[in-house]
XYZ file of C-alpha atoms in Angstrom:
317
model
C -2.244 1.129 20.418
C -2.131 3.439 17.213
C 0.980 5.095 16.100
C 1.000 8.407 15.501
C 3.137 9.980 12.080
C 3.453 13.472 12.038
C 3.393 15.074 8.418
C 6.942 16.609 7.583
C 6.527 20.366 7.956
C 7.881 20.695 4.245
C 5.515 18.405 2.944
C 2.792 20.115 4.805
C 3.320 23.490 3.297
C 3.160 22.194 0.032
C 0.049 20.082 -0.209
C -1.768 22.658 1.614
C -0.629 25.686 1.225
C 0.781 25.538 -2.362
C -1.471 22.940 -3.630
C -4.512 24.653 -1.294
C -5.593 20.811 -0.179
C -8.489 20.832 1.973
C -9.220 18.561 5.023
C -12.561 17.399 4.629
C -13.355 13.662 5.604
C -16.175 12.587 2.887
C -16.158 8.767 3.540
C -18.903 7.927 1.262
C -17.633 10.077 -1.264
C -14.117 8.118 -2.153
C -15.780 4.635 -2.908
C -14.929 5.797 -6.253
C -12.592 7.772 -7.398
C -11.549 8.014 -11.239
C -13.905 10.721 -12.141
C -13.793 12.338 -9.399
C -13.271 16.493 -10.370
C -9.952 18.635 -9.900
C -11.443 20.113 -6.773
C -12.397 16.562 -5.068
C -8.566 15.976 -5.871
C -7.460 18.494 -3.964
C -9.699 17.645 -1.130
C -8.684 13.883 -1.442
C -5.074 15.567 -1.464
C -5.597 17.123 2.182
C -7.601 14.569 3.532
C -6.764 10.960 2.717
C -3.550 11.696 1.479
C -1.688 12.136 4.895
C -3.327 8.966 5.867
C -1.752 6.486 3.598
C 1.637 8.723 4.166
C 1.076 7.641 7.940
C 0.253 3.743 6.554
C 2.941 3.550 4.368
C 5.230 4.796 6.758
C 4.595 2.683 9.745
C 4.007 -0.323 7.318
C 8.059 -0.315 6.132
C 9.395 0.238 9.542
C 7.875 -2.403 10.656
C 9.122 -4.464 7.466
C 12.698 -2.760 8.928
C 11.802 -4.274 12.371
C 13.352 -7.663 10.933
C 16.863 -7.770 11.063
C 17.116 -10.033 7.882
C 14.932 -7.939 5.819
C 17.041 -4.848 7.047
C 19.998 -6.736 6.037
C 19.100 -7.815 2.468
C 17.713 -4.321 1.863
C 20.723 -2.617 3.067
C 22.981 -4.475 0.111
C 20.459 -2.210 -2.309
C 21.679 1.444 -3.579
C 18.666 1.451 -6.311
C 15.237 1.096 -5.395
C 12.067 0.194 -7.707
C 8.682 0.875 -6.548
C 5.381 0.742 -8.460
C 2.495 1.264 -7.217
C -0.984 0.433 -8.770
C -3.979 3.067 -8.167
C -1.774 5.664 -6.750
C -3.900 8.568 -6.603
C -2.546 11.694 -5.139
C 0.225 9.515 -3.512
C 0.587 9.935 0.154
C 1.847 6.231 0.461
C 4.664 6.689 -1.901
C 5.931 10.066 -0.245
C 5.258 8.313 2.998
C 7.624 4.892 1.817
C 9.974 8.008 0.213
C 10.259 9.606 3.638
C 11.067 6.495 5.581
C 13.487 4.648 2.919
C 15.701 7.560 3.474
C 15.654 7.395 7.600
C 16.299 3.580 7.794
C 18.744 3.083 4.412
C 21.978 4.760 5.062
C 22.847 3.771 1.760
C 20.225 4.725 -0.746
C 21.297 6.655 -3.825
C 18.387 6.241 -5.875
C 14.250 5.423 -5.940
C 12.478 4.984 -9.229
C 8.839 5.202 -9.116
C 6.462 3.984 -11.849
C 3.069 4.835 -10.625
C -0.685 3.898 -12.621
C -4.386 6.238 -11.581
C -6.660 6.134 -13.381
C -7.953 10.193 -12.545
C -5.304 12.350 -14.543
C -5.432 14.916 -11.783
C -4.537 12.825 -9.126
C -1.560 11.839 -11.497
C -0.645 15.471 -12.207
C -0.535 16.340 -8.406
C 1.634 13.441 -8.189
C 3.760 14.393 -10.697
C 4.281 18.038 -9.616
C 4.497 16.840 -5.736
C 7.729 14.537 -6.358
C 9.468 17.404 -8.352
C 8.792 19.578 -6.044
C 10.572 17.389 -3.283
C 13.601 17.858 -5.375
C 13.682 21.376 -4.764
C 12.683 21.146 -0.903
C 16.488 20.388 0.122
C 15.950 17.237 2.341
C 15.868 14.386 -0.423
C 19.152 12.566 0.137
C 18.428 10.279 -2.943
C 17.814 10.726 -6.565
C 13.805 10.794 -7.805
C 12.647 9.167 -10.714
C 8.970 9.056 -11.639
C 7.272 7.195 -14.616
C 3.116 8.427 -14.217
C 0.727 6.662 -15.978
C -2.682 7.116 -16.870
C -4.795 4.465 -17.864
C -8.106 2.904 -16.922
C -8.113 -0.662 -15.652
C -11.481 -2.883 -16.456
C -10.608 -6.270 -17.898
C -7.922 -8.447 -18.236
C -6.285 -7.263 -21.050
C -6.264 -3.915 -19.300
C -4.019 -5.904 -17.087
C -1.834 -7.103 -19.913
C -1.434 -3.857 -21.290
C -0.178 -2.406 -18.057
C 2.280 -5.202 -17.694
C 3.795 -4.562 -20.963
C 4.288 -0.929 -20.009
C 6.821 -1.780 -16.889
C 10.283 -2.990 -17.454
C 11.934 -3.331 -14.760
C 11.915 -5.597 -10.872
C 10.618 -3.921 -8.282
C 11.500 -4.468 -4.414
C 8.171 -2.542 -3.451
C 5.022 -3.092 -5.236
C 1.713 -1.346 -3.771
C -1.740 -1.349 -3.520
C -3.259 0.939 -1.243
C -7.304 1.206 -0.278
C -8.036 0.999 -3.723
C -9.126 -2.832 -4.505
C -12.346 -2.723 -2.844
C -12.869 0.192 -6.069
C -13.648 -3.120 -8.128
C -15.534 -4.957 -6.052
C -17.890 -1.968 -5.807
C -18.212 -1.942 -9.492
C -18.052 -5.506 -10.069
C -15.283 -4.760 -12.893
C -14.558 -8.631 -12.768
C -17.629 -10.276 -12.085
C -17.030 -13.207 -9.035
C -13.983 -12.590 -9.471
C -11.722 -12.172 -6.274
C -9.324 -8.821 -7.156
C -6.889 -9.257 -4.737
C -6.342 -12.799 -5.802
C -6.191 -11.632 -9.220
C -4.232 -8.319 -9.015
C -1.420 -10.899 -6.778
C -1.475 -13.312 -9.742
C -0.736 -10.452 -12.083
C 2.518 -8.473 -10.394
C 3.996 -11.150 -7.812
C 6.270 -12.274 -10.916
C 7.206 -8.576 -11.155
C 9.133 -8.493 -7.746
C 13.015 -8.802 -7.455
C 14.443 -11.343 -5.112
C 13.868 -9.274 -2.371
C 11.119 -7.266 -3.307
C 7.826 -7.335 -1.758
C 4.352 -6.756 -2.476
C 1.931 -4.886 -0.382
C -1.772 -4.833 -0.557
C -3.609 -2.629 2.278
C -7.398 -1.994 1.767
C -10.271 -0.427 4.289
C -11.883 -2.253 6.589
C -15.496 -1.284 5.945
C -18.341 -3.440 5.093
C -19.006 -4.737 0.886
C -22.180 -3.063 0.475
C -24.203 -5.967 -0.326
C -22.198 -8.760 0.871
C -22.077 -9.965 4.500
C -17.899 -10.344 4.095
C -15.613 -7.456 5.284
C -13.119 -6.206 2.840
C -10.364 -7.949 4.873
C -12.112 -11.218 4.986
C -12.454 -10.325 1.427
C -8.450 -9.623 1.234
C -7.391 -12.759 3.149
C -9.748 -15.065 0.768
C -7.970 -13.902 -2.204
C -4.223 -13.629 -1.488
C -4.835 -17.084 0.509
C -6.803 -18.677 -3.129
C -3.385 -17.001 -4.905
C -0.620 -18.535 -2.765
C -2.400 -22.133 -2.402
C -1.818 -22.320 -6.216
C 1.736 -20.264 -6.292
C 3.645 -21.959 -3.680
C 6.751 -19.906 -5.095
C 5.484 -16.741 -3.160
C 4.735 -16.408 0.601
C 3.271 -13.993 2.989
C 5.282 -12.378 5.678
C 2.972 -9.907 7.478
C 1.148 -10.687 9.400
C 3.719 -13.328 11.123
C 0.949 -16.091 11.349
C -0.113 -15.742 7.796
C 3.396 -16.870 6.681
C 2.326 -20.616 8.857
C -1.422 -19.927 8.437
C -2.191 -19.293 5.062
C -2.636 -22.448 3.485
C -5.203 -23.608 5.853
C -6.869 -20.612 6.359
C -10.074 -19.114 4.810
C -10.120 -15.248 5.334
C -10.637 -13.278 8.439
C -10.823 -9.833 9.904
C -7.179 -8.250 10.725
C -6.858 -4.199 10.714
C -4.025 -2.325 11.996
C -5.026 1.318 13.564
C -2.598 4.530 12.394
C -3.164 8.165 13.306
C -1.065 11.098 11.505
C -1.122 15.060 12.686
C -0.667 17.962 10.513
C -1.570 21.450 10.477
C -5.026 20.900 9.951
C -6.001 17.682 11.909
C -4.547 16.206 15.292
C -4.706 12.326 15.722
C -6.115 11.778 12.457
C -6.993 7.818 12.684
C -7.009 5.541 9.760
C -7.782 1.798 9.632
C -6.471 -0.316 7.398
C -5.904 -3.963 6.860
C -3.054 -5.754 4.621
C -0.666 -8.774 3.840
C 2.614 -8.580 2.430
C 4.035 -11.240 0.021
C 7.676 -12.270 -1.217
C 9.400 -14.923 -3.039
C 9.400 -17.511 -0.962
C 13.091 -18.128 -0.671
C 13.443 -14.873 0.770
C 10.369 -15.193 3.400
C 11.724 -18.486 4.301
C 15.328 -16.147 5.057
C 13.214 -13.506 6.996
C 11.109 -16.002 9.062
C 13.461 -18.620 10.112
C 13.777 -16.867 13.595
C 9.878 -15.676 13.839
C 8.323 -18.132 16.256
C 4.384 -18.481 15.400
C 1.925 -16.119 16.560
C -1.661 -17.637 17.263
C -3.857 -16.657 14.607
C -7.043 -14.995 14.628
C -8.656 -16.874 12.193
C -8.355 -19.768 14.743
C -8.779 -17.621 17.790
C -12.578 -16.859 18.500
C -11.630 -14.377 21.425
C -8.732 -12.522 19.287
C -8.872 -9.187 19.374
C -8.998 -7.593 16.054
C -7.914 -4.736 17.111
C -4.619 -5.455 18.187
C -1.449 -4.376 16.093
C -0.155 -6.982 13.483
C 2.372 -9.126 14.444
């Protein structure tokens, strides 16, 4: 069953009457997105936005389901997130919004954030100072935007250099499957790659999150999450110092397994849409020290990879 997330009433005066976002689903239209013009920004801003809000958020309460992830969290007062292809942002307000219900002690969220489409970084910018003003913000705001086009490996390198600092949240959201459509890196598998390149940027207990669509690659017969699996499976079969811990049976699973379809089902309501649904599929990786802490009272959960009559469209568990 989905789980509805209904868009603060603050945050939905802003985006769309303030920021005059539009709500206008254009599927075909966000397969790429760093050209994209001001006024497909603000579109993107009203219409896909409040969809990773509504990911994001039900993505960290479920993290804050586990009692020892709630526990090791809960000895934080600072929290680092960065989060790679950002756009507008909705899953950073969205992890924002729910940090501050389920940490009673937060004082503090610092935010580094990469686009590569300087108005989606703008709107970002502007949105986050303008949550400071709002009166509801119980912790202190810190945002580092960056603009910067990522195509090779050195692009990668670059990027690193840029961030100094451990982050407990690092995020991906629906924007991998941008390079496969473009073929930025050849045959090579993104998700393995872009796991290889920030998994030695979390803190101890800091974890990394990569959610992507679950559409079709163009002219491949894989699905992006088969795609997804592959690479984060390839990643931690060679870096046995990280481990996944959502979905439950990937943290048993995942060195045997090959890649196959998972998707979790979110809808969000605002002022201009009821029920919007979203699909997305993801993992989320640790250190493995501290998956090993989270999981020793998870029993296993059959997997689907293994399970020819699972239902794929079934929550994550």
């Amino acid at each position: 069953m989905a789980i509805n997330v209904n868009l603060p009433q603050w945050l939905d005066l802003i985006i769309y009457d303030k920021y005059g976002a539009v709500y206008e689903p254009r599927p075909l239209d966000v397969v790429y997105n760093p050209d994209q013009s001001y006024d497909f920004v603000k579109l993107y801003l009203g219409t896909y936005f409040p969809r990773s809000f509504a990911e994001a958020y039900c993505i960290i309460l479920k993290l804050f389901q586990n009692t020892k992830y709630k526990e090791a969290i809960y000895k934080i007062e600072e929290i680092n997130i960065f989060d790679f292809c950002c756009g507008t942002g909705g899953e950073i307000v969205g992890i924002i919004t729910i940090l501050q219900q389920l940490h009673p002690g937060l004082k503090r969220i610092n935010i580094d954030a990469v686009d590569a489409n300087p108005d989606s970084i703008r709107f970002l910018y502007h949105l986050i100072k303008e949550m400071d003003c709002v009166g509801t913000l119980k912790v202190e705001l810190h945002i580092n935007p960056i603009c910067l086009f990522i195509d090779t490996g050195q692009d990668f390198e670059d990027l690193i250099k840029m961030l100094n600092m451990r982050y407990h949240y690092i995020l991906s959201f629906k924007a991998l499957n941008e390079f496969v459509q473009k073929k930025s890196f050849l045959e090579e598998n993104i998700y393995s790659k872009v796991a290889n390149y920030f998994l030695p940027l979390l803190s101890p207990y800091g974890s990394l999150i990569l959610s992507d669509v679950t559409t079709k690659l163009d002219d491949r017969y894989l699905f992006y999450p088969e795609l997804l699996n592959e690479g984060i499976n390839e990643s931690l079969r060679i870096n046995t110092a990280y481990k996944s811990i959502v979905p439950y049976s990937c943290y048993y699973m995942e060195s045997k397994c090959k890649g196959c379809y998972m998707q979790d089902i979110f809808t969000v309501t605002h002022s201009r849409k009821k029920l919007d649904r979203t699909k997305v599929a993801y993992r989320i990786l640790c250190n493995t020290d501290f998956a090993d802490f989270i999981m020793v009272d998870m029993k296993q959960n059959n997997c689907r990879a293994i399970n020819p009559y699972a239902d794929k469209f079934a929550p994550y568990r």
